PDB file of C-alpha atoms and ligand atoms in Angstrom:
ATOM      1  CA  UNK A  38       6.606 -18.480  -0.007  1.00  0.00           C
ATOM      2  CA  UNK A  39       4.489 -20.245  -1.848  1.00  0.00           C
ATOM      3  CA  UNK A  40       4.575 -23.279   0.587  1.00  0.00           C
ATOM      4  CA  UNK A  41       3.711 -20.407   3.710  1.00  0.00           C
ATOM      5  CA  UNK A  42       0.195 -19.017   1.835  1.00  0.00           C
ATOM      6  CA  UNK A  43      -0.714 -22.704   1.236  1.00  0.00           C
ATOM      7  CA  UNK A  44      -0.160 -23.488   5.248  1.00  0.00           C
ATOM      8  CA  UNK A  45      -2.007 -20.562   5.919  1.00  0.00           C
ATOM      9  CA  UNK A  46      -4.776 -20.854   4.185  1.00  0.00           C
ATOM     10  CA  UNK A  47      -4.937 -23.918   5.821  1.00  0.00           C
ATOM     11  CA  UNK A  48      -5.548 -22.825   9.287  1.00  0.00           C
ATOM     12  CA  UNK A  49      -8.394 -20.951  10.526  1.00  0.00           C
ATOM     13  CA  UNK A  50      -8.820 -17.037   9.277  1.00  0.00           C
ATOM     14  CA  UNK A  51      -8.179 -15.839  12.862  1.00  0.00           C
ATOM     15  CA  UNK A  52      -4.902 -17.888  13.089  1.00  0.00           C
ATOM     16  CA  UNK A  53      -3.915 -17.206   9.568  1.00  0.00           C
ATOM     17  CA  UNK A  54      -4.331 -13.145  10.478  1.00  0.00           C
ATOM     18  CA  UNK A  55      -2.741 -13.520  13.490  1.00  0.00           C
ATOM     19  CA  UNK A  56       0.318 -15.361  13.368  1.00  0.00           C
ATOM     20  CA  UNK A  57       1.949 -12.752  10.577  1.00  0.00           C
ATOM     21  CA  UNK A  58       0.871  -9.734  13.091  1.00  0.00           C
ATOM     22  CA  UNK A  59       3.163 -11.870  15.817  1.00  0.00           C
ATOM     23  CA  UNK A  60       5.956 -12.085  13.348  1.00  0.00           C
ATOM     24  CA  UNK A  61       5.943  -8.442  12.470  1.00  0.00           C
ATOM     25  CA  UNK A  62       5.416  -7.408  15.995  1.00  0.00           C
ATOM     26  CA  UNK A  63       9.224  -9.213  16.969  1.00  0.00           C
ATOM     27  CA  UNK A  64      10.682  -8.231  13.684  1.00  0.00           C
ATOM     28  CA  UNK A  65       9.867  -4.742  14.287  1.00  0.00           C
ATOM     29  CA  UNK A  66      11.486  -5.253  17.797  1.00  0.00           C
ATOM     30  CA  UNK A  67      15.030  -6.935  16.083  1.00  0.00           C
ATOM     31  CA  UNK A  68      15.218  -3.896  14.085  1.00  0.00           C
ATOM     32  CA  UNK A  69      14.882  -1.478  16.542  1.00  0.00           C
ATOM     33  CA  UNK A  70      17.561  -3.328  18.670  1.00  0.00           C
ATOM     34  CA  UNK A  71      19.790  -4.000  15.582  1.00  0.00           C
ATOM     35  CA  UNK A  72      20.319  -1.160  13.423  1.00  0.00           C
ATOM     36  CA  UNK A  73      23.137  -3.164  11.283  1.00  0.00           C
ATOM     37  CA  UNK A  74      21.030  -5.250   9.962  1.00  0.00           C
ATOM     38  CA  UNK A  75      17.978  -3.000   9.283  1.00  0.00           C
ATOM     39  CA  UNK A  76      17.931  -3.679   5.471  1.00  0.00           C
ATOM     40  CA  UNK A  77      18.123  -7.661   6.307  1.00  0.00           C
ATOM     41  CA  UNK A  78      15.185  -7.597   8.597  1.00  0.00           C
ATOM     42  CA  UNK A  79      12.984  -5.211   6.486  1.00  0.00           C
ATOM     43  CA  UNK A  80      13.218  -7.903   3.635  1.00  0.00           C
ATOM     44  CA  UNK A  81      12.377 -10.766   5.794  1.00  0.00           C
ATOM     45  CA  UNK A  82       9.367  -8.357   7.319  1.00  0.00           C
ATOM     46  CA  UNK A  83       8.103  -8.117   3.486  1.00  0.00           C
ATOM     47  CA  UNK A  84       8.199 -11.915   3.447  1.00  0.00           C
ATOM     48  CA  UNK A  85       6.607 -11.952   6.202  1.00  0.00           C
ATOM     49  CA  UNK A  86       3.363 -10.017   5.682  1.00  0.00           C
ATOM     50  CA  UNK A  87       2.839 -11.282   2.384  1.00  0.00           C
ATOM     51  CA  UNK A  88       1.047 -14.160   3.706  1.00  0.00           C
ATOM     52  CA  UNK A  89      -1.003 -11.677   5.633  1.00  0.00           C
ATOM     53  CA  UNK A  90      -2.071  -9.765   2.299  1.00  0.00           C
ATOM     54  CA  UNK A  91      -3.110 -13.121   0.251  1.00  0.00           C
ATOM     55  CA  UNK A  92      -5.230 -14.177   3.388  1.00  0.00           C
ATOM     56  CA  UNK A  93      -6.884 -10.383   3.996  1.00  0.00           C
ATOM     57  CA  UNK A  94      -7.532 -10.450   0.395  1.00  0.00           C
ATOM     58  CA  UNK A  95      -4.485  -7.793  -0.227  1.00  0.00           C
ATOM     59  CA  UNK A  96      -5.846  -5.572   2.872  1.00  0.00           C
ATOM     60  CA  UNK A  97      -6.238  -2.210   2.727  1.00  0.00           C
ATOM     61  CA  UNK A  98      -4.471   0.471   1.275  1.00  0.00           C
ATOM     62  CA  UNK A  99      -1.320   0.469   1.707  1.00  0.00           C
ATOM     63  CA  UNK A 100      -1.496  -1.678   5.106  1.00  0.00           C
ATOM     64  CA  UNK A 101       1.570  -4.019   5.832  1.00  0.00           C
ATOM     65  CA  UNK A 102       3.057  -2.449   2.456  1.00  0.00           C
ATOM     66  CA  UNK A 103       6.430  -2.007   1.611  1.00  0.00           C
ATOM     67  CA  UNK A 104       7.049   1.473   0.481  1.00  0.00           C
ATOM     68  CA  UNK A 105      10.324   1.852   1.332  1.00  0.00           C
ATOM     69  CA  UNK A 106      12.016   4.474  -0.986  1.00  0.00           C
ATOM     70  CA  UNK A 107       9.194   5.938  -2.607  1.00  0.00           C
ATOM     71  CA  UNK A 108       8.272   9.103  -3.588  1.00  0.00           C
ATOM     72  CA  UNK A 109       4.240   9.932  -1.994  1.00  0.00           C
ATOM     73  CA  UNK A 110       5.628  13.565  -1.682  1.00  0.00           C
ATOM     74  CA  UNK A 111       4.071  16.749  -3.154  1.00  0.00           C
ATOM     75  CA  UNK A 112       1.435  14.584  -4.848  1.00  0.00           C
ATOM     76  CA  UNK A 113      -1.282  15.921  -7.133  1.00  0.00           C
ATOM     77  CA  UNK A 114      -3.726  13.053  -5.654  1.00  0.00           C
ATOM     78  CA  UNK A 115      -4.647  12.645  -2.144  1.00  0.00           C
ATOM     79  CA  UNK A 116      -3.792  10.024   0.244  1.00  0.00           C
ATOM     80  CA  UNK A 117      -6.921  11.674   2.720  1.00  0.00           C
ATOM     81  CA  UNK A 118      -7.966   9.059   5.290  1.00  0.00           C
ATOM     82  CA  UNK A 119      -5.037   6.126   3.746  1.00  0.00           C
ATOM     83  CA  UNK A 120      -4.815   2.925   5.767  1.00  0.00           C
ATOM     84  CA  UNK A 121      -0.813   2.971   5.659  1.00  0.00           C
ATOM     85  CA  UNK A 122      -1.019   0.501   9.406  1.00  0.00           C
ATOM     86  CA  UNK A 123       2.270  -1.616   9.722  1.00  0.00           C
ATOM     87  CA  UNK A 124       3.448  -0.026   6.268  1.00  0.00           C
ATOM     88  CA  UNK A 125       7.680  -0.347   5.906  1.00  0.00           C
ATOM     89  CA  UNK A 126       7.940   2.945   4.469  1.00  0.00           C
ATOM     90  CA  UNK A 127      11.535   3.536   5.240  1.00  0.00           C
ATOM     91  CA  UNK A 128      13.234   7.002   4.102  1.00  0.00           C
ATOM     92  CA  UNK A 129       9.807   6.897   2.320  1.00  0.00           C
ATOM     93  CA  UNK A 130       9.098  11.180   1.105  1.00  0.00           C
ATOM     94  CA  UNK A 131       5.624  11.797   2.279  1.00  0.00           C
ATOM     95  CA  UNK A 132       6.806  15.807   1.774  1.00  0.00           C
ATOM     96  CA  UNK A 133       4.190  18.044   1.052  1.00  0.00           C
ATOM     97  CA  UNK A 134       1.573  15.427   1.313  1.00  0.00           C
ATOM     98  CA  UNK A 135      -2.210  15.539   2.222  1.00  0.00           C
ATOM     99  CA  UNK A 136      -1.997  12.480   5.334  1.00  0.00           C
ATOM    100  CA  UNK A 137      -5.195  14.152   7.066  1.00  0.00           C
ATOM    101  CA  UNK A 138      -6.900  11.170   9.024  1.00  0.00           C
ATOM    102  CA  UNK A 139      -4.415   8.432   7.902  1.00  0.00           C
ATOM    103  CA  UNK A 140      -3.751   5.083   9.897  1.00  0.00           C
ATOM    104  CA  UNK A 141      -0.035   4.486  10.072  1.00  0.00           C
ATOM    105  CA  UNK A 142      -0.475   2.310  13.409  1.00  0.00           C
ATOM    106  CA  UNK A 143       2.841   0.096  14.343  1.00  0.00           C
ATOM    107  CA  UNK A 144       4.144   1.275  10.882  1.00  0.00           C
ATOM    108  CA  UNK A 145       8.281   1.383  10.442  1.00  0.00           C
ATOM    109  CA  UNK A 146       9.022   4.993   9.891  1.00  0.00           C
ATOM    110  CA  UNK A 147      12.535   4.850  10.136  1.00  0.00           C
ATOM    111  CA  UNK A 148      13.841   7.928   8.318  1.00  0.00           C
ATOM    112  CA  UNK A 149      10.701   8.651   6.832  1.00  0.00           C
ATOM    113  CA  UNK A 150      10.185  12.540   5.358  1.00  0.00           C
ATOM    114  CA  UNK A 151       6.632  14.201   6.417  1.00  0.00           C
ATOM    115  CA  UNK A 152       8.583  17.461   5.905  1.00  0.00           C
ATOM    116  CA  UNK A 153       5.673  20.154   5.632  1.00  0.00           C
ATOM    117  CA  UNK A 154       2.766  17.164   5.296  1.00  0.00           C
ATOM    118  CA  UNK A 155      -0.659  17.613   6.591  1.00  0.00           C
ATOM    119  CA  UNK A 156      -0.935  14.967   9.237  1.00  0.00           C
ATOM    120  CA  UNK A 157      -4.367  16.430  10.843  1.00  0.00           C
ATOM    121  CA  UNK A 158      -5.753  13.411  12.912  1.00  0.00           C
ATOM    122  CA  UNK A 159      -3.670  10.667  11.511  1.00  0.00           C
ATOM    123  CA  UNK A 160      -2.650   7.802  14.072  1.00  0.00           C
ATOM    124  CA  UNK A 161       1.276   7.450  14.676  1.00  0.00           C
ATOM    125  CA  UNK A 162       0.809   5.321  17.542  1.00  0.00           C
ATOM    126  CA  UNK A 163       3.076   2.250  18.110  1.00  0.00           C
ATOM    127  CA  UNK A 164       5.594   3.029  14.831  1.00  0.00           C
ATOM    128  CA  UNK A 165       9.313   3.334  14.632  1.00  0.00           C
ATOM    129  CA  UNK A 166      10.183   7.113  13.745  1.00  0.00           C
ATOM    130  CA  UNK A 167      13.851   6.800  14.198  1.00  0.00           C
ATOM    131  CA  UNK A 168      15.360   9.845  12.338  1.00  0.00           C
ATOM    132  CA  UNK A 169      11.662  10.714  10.439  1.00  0.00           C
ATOM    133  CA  UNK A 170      11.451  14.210   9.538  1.00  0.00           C
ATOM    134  CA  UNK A 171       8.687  16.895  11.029  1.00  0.00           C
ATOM    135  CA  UNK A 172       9.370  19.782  10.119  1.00  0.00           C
ATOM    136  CA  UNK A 173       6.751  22.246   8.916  1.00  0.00           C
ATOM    137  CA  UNK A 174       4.486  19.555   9.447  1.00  0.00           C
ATOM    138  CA  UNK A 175       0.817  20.175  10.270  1.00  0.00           C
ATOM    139  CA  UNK A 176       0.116  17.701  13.196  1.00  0.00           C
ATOM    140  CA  UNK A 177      -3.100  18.619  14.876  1.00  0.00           C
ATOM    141  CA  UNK A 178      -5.326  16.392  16.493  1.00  0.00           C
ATOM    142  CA  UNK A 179      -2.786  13.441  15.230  1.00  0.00           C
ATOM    143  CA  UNK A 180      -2.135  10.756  17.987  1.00  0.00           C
ATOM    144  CA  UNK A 181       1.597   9.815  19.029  1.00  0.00           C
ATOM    145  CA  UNK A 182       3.398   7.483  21.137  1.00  0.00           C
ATOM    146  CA  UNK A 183       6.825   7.851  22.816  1.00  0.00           C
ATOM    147  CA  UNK A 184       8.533   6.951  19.430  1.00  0.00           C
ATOM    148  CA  UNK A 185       7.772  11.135  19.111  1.00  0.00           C
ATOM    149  CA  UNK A 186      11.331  11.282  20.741  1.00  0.00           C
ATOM    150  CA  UNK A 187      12.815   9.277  17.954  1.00  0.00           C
ATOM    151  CA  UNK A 188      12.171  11.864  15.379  1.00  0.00           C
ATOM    152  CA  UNK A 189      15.322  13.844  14.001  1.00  0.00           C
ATOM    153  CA  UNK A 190      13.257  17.296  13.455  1.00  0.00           C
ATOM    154  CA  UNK A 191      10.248  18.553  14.581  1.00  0.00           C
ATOM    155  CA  UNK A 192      10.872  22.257  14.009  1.00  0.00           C
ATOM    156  CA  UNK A 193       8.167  24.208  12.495  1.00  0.00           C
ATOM    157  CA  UNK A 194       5.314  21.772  13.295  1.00  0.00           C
ATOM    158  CA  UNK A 195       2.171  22.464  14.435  1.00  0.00           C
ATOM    159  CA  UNK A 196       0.819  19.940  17.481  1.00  0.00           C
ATOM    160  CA  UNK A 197      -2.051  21.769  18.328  1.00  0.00           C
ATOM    161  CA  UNK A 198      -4.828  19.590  20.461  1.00  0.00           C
ATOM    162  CA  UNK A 199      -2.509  16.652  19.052  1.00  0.00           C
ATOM    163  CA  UNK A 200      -2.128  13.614  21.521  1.00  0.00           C
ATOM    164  CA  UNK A 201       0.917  12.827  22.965  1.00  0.00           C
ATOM    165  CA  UNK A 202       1.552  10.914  26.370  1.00  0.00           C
ATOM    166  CA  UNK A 203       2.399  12.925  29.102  1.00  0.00           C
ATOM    167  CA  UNK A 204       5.970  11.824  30.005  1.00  0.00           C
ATOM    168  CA  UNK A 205       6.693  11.947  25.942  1.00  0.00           C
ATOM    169  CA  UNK A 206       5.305  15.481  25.941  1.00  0.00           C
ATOM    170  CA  UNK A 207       7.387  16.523  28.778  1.00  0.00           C
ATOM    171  CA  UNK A 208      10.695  14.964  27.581  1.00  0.00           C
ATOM    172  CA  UNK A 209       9.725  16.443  23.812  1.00  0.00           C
ATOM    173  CA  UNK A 210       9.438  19.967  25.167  1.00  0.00           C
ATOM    174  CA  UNK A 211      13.517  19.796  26.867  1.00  0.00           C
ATOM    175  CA  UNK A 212      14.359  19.443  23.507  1.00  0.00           C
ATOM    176  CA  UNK A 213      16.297  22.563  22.024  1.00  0.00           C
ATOM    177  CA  UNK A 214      15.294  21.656  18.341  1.00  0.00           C
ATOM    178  CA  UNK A 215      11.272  21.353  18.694  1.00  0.00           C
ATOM    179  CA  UNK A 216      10.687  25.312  18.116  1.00  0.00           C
ATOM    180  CA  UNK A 217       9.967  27.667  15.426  1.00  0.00           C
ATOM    181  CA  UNK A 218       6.792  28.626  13.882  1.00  0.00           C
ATOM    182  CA  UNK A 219       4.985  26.835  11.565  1.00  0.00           C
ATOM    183  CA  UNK A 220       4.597  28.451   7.880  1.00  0.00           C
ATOM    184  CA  UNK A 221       1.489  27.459   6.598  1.00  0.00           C
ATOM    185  CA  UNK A 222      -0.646  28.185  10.442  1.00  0.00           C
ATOM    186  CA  UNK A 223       1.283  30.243  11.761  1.00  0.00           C
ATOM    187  CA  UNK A 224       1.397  28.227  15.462  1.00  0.00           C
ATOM    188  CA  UNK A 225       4.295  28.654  17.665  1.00  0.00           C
ATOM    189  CA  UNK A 226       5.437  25.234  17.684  1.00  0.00           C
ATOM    190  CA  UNK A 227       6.077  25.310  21.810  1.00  0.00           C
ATOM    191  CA  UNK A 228       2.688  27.158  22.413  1.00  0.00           C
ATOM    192  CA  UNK A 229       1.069  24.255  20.840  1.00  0.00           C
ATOM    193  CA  UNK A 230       2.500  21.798  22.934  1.00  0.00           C
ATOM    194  CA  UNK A 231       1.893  24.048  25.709  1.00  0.00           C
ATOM    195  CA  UNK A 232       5.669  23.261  26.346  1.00  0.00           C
ATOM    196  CA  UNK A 233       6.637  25.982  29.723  1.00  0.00           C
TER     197      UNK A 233
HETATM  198  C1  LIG B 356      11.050  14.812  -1.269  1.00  0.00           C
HETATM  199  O1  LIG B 356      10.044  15.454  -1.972  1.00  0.00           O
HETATM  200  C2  LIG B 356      10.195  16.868  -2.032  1.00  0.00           C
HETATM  201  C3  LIG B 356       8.947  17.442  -2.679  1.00  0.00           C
HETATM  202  O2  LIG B 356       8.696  16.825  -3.918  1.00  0.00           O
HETATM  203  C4  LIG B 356      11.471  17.220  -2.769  1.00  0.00           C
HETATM  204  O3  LIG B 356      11.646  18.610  -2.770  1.00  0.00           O
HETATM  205  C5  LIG B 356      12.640  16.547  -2.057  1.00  0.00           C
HETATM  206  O4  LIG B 356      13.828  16.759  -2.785  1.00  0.00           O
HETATM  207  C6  LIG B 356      12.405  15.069  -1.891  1.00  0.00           C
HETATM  208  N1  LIG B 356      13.452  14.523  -1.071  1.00  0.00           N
HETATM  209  C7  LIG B 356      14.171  13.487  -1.449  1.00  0.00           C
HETATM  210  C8  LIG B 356      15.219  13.022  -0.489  1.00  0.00           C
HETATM  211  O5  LIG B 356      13.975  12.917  -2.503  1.00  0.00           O
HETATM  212  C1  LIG B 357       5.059  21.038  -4.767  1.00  0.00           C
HETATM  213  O1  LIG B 357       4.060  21.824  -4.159  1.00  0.00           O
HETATM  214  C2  LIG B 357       4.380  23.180  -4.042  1.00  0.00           C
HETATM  215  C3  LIG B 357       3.308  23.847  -3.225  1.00  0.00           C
HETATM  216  O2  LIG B 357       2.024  23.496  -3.686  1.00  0.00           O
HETATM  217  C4  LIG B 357       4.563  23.771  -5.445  1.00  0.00           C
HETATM  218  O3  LIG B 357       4.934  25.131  -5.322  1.00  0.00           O
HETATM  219  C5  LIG B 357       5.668  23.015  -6.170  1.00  0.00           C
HETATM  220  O4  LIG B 357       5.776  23.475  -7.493  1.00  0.00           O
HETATM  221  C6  LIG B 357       5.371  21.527  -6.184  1.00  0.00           C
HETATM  222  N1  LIG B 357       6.510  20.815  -6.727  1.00  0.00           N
HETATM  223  C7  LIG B 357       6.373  19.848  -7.613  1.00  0.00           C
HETATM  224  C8  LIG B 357       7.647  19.194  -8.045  1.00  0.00           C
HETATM  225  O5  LIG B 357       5.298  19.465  -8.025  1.00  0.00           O
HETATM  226  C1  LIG B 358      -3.427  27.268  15.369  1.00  0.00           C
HETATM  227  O1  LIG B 358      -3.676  27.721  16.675  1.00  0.00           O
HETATM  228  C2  LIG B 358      -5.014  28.190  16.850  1.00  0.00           C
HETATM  229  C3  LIG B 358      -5.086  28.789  18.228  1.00  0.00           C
HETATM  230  O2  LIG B 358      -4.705  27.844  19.201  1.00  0.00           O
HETATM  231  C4  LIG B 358      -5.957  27.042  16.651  1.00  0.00           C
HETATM  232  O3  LIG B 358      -7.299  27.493  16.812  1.00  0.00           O
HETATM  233  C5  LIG B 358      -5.771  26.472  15.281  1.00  0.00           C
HETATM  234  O4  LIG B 358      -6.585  25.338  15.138  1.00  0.00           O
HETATM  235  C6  LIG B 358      -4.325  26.138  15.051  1.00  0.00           C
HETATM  236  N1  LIG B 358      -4.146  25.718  13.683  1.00  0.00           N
HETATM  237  C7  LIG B 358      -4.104  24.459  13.345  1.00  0.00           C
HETATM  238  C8  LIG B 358      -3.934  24.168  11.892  1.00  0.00           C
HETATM  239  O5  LIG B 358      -4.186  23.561  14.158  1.00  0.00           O
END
């Protein structure tokens, strides 16, 4: 470890920055391919953007954090506007929680719990939401890639004006589960995907 920050810090900022991103990036893609080693990789991943943190200066938030585990659910503080990008928040509990205009680009979601969180305008682009949790979420205006599909529930959520790619968005809607209503709006989960 120690040896790594000292080689980084070595090389330009720009190369230092980069090279953990690159790491990440193909680490990300080992997990996804290998699911019996998921609890191998994620360590290695934490090893691996720790350089990244000591050249950033610790970045932001909770960016390239491992929060794997922990408990951000039903919080009496805020995590408004968060920068959670390329977090490892595996089975992380983000129930109940304010995540209105949050960054969690290319983050590892893998069973992660937004169960009834307000995810207004957050950025969910690029993750890995393998078996995360959406129910009674509030999603409006949040931004989504095809890992969408991944999810294990989205019932109850609310996806008004919420961006989702089009072939996603049709595949999401053939899904029995994504229905329901959501509590806290109201929404029909289908009319706000204008699902037919
Ligand atoms: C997640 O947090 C919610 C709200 O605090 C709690 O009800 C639930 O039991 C938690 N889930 C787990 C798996 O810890
Ligand atoms: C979580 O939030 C709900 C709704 O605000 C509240 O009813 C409940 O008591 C809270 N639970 C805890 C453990 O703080
Ligand atoms: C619920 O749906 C209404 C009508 O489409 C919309 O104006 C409103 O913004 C939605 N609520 C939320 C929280 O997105």
């Amino acid at each position: 470890m120690r040896f790594i920050s000292c080689l980084l810090f070595s090389t330009s900022a720009a190369t230092a920055f980069q090279t953990p991103q690159i790491n990440n990036k193909q680490l990300l893609q080992s997990i996804q391919q290998t699911t019996a080693s998921v609890t191998a990789a994620a360590s290695i991943l934490t090893i691996a953007s720790s350089p990244a943190n000591a050249v950033s200066g610790g970045g932001l938030d909770y960016a390239n954090l491992d929060i794997t585990g922990q408990d951000f659910s039903n919080n009496s503080k805020t995590y408004k506007g968060k920068d959670f990008t390329q977090v490892i928040a595996k089975g992380t509990n983000f129930s109940g929680s304010n995540l209105q205009g949050c960054r969690f680009y290319k983050a590892f979601l893998v069973n992660t719990n937004f169960e009834g969180a307000d995810l207004r305008g957050a950025a969910l682009e690029d993750t890995s939401m393998d078996g995360a949790n959406l129910k009674n979420a509030i999603a409006s205006g949040t931004y989504f890639s095809a890992s969408l599909l991944d999810v294990a529930t989205a019932e109850n959520a609310d996806f008004t004006d919420a961006s989702i790619p089009p072939k996603t968005l049709a595949r999401f809607c053939d899904r029995e589960d994504v229905k329901g209503t959501n509590p806290v709006t109201g929404n029909d989960t289908r009319d706000t995907l204008f699902c037919p």
